[in-house]
XYZ file of C-alpha atoms in Angstrom:
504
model
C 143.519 116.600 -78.087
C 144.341 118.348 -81.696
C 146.922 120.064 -82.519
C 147.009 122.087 -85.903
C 149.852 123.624 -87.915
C 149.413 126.978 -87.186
C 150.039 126.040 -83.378
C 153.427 124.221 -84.163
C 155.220 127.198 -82.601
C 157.737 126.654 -80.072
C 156.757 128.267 -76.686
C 159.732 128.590 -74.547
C 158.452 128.711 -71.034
C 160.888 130.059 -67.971
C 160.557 129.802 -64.565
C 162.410 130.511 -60.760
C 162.324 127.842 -57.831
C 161.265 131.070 -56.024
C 157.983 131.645 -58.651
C 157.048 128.493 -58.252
C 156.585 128.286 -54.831
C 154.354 131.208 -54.967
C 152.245 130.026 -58.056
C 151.353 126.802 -55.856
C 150.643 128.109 -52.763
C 148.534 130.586 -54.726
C 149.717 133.625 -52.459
C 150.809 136.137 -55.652
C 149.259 139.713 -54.276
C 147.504 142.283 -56.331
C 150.378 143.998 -57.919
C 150.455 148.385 -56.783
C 151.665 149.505 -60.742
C 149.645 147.078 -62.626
C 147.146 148.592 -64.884
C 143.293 148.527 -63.989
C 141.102 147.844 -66.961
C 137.281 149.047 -66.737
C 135.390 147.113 -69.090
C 131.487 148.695 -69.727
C 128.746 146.447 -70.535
C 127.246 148.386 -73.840
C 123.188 148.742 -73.107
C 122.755 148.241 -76.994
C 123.995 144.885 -76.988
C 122.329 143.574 -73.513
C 119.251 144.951 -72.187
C 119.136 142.875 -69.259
C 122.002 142.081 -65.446
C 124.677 140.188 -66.545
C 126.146 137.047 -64.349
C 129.101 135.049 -65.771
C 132.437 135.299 -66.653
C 134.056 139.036 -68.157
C 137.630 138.741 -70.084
C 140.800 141.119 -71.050
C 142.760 139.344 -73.770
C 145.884 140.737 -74.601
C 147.835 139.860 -78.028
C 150.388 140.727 -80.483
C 149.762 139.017 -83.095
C 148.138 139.726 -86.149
C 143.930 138.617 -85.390
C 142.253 140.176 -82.801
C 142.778 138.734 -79.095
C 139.278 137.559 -78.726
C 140.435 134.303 -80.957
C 143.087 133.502 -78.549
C 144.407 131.926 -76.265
C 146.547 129.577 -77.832
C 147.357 126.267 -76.386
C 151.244 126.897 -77.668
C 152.728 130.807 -76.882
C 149.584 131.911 -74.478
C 149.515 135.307 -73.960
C 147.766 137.422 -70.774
C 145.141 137.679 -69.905
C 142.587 138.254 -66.993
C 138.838 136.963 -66.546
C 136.705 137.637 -63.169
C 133.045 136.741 -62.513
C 130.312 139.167 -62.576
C 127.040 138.727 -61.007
C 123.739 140.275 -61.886
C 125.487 143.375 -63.606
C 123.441 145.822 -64.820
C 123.391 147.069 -68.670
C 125.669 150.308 -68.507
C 127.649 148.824 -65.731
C 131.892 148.710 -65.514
C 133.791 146.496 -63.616
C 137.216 146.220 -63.014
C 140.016 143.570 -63.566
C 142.845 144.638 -61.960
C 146.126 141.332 -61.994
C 146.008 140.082 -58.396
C 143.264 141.670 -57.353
C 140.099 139.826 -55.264
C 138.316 137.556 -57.603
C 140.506 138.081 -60.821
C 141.830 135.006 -62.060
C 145.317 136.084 -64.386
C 147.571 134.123 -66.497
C 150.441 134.003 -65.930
C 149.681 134.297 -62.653
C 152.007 136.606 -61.848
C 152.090 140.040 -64.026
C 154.868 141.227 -62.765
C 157.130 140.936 -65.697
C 154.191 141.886 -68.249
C 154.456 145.257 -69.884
C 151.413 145.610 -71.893
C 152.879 148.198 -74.431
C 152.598 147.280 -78.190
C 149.865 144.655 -77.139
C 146.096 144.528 -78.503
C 143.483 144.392 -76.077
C 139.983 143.184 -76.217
C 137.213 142.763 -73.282
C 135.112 139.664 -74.002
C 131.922 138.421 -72.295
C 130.689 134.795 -71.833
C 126.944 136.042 -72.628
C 126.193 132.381 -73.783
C 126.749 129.662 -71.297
C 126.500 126.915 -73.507
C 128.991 127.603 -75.982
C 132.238 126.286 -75.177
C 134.562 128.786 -77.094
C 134.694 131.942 -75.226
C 136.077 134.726 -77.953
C 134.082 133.251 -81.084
C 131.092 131.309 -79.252
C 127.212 132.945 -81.051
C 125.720 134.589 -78.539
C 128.598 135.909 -76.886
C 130.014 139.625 -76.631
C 132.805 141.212 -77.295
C 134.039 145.244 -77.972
C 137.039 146.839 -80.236
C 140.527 146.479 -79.941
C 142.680 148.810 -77.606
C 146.737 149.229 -78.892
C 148.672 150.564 -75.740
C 151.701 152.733 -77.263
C 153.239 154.182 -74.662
C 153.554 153.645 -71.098
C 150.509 152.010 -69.843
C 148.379 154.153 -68.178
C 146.783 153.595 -64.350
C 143.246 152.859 -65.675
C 142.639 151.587 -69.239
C 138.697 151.710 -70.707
C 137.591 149.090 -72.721
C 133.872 148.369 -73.648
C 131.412 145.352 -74.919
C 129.199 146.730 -77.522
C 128.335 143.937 -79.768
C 127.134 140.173 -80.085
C 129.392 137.296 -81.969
C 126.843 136.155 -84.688
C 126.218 132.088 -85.009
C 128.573 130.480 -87.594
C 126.295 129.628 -90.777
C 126.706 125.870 -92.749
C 127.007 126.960 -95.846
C 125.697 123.855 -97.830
C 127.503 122.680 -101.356
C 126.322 120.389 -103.820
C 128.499 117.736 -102.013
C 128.190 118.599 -98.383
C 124.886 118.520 -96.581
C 124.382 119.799 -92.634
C 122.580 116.896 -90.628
C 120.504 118.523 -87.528
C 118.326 116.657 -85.359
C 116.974 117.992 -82.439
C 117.982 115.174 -78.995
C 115.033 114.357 -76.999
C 117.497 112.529 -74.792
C 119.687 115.226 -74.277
C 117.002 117.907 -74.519
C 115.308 115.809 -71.530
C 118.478 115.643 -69.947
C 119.121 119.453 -69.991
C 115.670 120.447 -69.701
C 116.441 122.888 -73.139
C 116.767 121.651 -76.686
C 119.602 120.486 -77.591
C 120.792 119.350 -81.438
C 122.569 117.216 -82.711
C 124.940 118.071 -85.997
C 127.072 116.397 -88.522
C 128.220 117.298 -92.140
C 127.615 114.540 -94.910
C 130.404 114.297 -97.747
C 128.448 112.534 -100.528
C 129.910 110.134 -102.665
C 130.485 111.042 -106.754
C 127.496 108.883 -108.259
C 125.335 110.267 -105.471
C 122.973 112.518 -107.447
C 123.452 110.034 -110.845
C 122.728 106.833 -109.502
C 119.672 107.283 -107.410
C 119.210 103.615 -107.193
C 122.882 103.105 -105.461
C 123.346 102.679 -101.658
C 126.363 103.306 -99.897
C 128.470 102.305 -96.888
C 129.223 105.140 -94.674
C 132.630 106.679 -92.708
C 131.379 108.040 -89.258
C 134.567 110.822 -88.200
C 134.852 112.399 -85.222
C 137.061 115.369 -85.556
C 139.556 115.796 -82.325
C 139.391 118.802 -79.563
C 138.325 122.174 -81.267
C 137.018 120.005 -84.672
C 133.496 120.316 -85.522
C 131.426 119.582 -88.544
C 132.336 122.678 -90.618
C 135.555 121.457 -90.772
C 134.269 119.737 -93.512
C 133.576 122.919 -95.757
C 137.412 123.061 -95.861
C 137.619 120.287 -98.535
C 136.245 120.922 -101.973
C 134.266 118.159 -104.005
C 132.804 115.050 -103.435
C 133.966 111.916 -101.450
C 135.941 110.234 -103.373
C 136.297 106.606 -103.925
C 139.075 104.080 -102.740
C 141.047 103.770 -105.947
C 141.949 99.683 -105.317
C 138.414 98.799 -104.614
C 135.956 101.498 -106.327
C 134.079 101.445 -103.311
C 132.455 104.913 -102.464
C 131.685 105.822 -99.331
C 129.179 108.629 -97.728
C 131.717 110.254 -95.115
C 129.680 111.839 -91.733
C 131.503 114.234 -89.676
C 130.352 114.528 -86.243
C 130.385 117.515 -84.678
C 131.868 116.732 -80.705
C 131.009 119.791 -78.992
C 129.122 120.305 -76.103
C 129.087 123.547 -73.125
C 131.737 121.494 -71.345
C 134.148 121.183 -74.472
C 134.665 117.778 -76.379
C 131.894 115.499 -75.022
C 133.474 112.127 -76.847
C 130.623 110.700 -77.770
C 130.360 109.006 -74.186
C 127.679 108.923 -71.861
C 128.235 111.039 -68.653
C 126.882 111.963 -65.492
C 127.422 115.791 -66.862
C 127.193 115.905 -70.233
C 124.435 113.461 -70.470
C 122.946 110.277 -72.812
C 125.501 111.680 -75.378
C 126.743 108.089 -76.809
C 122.923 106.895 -76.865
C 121.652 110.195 -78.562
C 124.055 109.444 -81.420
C 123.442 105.953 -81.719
C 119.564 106.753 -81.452
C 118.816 109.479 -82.689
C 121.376 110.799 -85.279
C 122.530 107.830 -87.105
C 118.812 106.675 -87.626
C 117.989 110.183 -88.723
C 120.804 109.771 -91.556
C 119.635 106.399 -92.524
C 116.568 107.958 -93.038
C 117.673 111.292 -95.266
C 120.596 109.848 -96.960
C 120.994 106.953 -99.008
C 123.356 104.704 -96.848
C 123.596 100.771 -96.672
C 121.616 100.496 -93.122
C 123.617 97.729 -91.464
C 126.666 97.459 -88.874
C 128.683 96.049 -91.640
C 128.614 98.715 -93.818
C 128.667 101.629 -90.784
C 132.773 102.164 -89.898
C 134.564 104.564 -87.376
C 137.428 106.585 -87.426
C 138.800 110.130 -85.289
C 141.774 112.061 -84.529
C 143.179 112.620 -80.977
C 140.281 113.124 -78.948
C 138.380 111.921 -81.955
C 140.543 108.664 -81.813
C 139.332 108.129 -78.248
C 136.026 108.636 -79.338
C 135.533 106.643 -81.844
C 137.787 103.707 -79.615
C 134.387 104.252 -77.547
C 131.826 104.087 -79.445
C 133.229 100.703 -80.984
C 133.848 99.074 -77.806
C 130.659 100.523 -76.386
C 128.302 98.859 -79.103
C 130.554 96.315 -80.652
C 127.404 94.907 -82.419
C 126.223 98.391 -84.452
C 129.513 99.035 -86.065
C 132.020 97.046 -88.997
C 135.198 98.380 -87.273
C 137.258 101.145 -86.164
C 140.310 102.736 -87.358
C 141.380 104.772 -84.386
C 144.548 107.461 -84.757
C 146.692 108.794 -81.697
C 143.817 108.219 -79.268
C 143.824 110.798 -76.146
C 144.741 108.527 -72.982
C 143.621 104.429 -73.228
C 144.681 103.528 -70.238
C 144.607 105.615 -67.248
C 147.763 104.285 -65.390
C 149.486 106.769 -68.202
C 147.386 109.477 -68.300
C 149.761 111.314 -70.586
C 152.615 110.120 -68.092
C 150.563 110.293 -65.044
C 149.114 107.478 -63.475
C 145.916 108.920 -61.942
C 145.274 105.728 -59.931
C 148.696 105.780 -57.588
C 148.644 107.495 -54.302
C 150.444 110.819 -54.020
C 150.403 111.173 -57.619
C 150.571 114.835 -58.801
C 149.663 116.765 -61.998
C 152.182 119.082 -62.188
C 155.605 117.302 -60.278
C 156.843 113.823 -60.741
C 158.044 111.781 -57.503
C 161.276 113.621 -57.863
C 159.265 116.988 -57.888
C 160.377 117.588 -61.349
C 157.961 119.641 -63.520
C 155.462 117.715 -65.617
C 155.630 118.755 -69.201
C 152.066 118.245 -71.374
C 153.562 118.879 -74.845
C 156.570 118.536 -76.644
C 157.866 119.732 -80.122
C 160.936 117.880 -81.282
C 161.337 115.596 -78.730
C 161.843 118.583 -75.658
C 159.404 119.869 -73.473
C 157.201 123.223 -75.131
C 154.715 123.279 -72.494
C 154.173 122.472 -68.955
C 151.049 121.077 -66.680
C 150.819 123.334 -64.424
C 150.490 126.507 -67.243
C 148.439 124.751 -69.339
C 146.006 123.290 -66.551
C 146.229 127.539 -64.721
C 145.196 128.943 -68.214
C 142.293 126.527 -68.958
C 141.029 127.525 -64.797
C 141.115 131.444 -66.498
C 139.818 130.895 -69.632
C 136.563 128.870 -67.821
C 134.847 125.649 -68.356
C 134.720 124.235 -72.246
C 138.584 123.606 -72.435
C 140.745 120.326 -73.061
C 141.582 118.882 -69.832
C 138.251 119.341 -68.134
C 136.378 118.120 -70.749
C 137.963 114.843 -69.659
C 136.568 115.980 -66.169
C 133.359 116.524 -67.667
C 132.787 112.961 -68.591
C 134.838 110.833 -66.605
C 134.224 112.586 -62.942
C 130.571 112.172 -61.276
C 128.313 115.473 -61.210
C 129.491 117.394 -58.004
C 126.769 118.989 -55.282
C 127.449 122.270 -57.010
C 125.997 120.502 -60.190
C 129.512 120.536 -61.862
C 131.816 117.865 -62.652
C 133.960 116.842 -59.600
C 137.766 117.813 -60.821
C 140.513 115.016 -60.242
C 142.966 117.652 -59.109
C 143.769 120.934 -56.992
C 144.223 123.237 -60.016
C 146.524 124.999 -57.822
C 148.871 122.550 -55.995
C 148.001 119.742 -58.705
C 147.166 117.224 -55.801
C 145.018 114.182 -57.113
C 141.678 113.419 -55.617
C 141.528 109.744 -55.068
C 138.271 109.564 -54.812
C 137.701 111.186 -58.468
C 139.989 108.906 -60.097
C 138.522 105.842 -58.936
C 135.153 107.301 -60.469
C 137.119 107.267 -63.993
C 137.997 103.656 -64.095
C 133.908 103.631 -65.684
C 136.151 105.376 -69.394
C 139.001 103.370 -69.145
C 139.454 102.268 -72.308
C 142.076 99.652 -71.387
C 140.186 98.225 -67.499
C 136.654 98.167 -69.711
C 138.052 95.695 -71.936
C 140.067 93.684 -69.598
C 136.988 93.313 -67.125
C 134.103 92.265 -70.247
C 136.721 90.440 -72.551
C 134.648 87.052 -72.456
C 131.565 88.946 -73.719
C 133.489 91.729 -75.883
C 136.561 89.415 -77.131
C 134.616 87.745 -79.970
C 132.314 90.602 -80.783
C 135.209 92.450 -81.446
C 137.255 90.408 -83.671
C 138.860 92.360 -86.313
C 137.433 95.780 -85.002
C 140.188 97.218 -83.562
C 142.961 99.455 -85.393
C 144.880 101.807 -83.480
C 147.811 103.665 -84.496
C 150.141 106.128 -82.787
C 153.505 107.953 -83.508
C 155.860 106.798 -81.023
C 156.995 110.963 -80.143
C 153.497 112.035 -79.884
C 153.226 115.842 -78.790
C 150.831 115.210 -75.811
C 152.384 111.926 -74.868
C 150.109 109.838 -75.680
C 152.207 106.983 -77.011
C 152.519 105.310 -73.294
C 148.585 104.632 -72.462
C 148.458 102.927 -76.463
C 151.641 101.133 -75.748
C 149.698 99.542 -72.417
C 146.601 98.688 -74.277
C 148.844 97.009 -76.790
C 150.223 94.681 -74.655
C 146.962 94.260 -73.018
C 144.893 93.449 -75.250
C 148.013 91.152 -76.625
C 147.824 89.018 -73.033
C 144.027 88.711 -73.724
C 144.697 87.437 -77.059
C 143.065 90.220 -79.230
C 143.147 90.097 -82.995
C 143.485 93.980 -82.692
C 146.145 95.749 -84.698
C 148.449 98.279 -82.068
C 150.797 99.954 -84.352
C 153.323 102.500 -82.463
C 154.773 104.419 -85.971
C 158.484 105.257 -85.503
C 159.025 108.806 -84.868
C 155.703 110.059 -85.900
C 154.214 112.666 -83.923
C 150.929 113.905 -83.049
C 150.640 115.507 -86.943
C 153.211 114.139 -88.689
C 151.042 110.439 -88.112
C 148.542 111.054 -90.727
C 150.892 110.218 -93.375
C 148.604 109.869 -97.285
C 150.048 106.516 -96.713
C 148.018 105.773 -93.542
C 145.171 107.677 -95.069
C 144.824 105.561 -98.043
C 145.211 102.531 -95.788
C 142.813 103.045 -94.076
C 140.493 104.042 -96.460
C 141.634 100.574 -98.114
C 140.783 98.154 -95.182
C 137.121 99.712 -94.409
C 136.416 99.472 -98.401
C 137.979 95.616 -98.025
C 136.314 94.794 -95.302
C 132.953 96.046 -96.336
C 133.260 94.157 -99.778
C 134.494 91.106 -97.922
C 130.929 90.933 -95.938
C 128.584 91.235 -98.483
């Protein structure tokens, strides 16, 4: 999971016993009064029938609704899925109506005046980000005024364009086209990562270097390295410079965490394979597990947990920060392995919250899990389906829960005990144990946002009874952002430049 500044916005969520019910039991009608919006597929932009999923997003704030919707404050909106529409060709999406998926579900206390509205259209099924994703389509933004009228006409008449790397004189795009995922998907597939390079990089042609491997959390990719100006600077107690590779985590299904899956594919081996040989080969790093270290945010943090523990031999260590879920028995307060456990109530029926912002509740499971089911595949929660669960007979990832009564799937959740984090080491400590010593450094803020503290506070004590070198910390107060403290940035930064000098 990530969660960035500009979504550190308190969403207040409200809701009647009465609501509820019907939200569960799914049985919300089409409403008579709600609006109908006719959205026309533009022949200019697509000459050819149409089958996947057509959007209305609705906003109010300043950028056009097409970048939404936010994790924190969601707004409406409405998707429904097309098949084999023809260029020229409207359809409608009409809240409650046969096939059209809404959030919230209910519209009956939505008044769309004052709102922006967009149509979007998910031309480009492997990009996992619907409103920005190259390839697919969107049209201009609608502002209703007035009373909103019976039938509102929106269009898609143009293409979003692919994002272009812009390289600098100190950040270079890796690409390397995946014969094990392109064999896999039967399409090519590549492979990308940004590479910081060190200060002496262009004067000391002579000079190797040890290298960073980052993997950015949920919605991080490699641009998100253009965002920092200059080179990669060195640690300031040690000198040592380091080249610093951003992986880029995306995949169709959303963050693949550089894991292996049945649905994602060879993912962990493609990187370990194919990408980090590839840098070897173009960039001037020091070729040897020793001088190769790990480190991710969130998602990332889980990530590079994996990778570590997956090929304890190929790496120098990993400095993991507030890892998604570690161990599975608190799967962000849920333990997916108990019978009768439920996403969205407690024992007690209570409502599960997924996110808090000063230590209360600022978003709930059920919301969050019913707006990821609109928005389509690609978002947070099932990309955890998307690696952990087994390919279903409809070719998709088998999902651990009933997205609309929240009802576990035992069955699934005993196929995820292959990613837990905490069981994988328990079960191959005699073999991992010593091939790990002094690898492992987690560290989480004890109020993390997505509750995420309890799973690192099991593995702690786990790996504690196994009698693991590894270094748990659980910081004080820290939340999911306020963790990454310069502090714990130039630490470490510190420990992989010590422990690289220490082995050579």
């Amino acid at each position: 999971m990530n969660l960035s500044r500009r979504t550190r916005k308190r969403r207040t969520a409200t809701s009647t016993v009465f609501a509820l019910i019907l939200i569960l039991a799914g049985c919300i009608t089409a409403l008579a009064d709600a609006p109908v919006f006719r959205v026309t597929l533009d022949p200019a932009v697509r000459s050819e029938p149409f089958t996947g999923r057509v959007y209305v997003l609705l906003s109010r704030g300043p950028r056009d609704p097409r970048f939404g919707p936010a994790w924190f404050g969601t707004e409406p909106f409405l998707s429904l899925d097309i098949n084999e529409c023809a260029p020229g060709t409207t359809c409608e999406l009409q809240p409650g109506a046969d096939g059209v998926l809404s959030y919230p579900r209910s519209w009956e206390d939505v008044d769309i005046r004052d709102y922006r509205i967009q149509a979007v259209a998910r031309f480009n099924p492997y990009e996992r980000k619907v409103g920005v994703g190259a390839g697919n389509g969107c049209g201009p933004v609608l502002t209703i005024r007035t009373a909103a009228p019976a039938a509102i006409d929106l269009s898609i008449d143009r293409t979003i364009p692919q994002r272009e790397f812009i390289e600098t004189p100190w950040v270079k795009l890796l690409r390397v086209r995946s014969q094990l995922l392109s064999d896999f998907h039967q399409r090519d597939v590549y492979l990308h990562a940004s590479v910081r390079l060190p200060a002496s990089y262009s004067s000391q042609p002579e000079r190797y270097y040890p290298t960073i491997f980052e993997i950015p959390g949920f919605g991080g990719t490699h641009h998100d390295a253009l965002e920092k100006n200059g080179p990669s600077v060195a640690e300031p107690t040690t000198g040592v410079e380091f080249l610093r590779v951003l992986i880029d985590p995306s995949c169709p299904l959303g963050h693949h965490v550089c894991a292996d899956s049945d649905n994602n594919g060879p993912v962990n081996r493609a990187l370990r394979e194919e990408l980090i040989p590839a840098f070897d080969r173009e960039f001037r790093s020091v070729p040897e597990p020793a001088a190769r270290f790990l480190t991710g945010h969130s998602s990332g943090g889980w990530s590079s947990l994996w990778m570590q523990i997956t090929a304890p031999d190929e790496f120098g260590g990993v400095w993991s920060t507030a890892p998604d879920p570690v161990d599975l028995r608190d799967f962000q307060r849920i333990d997916v392995y108990r019978p009768g456990e439920n996403m969205y109530v407690d024992a007690q029926g209570r409502r599960r919250p997924i996110a808090r912002l000063d230590g209360r509740p600022a978003l709930w499971y059920d919301d969050f899990a019913w707006m990821e089911h609109v928005n389509g595949y690609g978002g947070q929660l099932h990309s955890f389906e998307a690696v952990f669960s087994r390919r279903g007979a409809d070719g998709r990832p088998e999902l651990l829960w009933n997205r609309r009564t929240g009802e576990i799937d035992p069955a699934v959740a005993e196929t995820w005990k292959r990613y837990d984090i905490r069981l994988v080491l328990e079960q191959n400590w005699p073999t991992l144990g010593p091939k790990l010593a002094g690898k492992l450094h987690i560290f989480m803020g004890s109020q993390d946002t997505f509750y995420l503290d309890g799973a690192t506070a099991l593995l702690k004590e786990s790996l504690a009874r196994l009698g693991s070198d590894a270094v748990v910390e659980i910081h004080t107060g820290k939340d999911h952002s306020t963790l990454m403290t310069q502090q714990l940035v130039a630490r470490i930064k510190r420990e992989m430049a010590e422990k690289y000098l220490r082995s050579r």
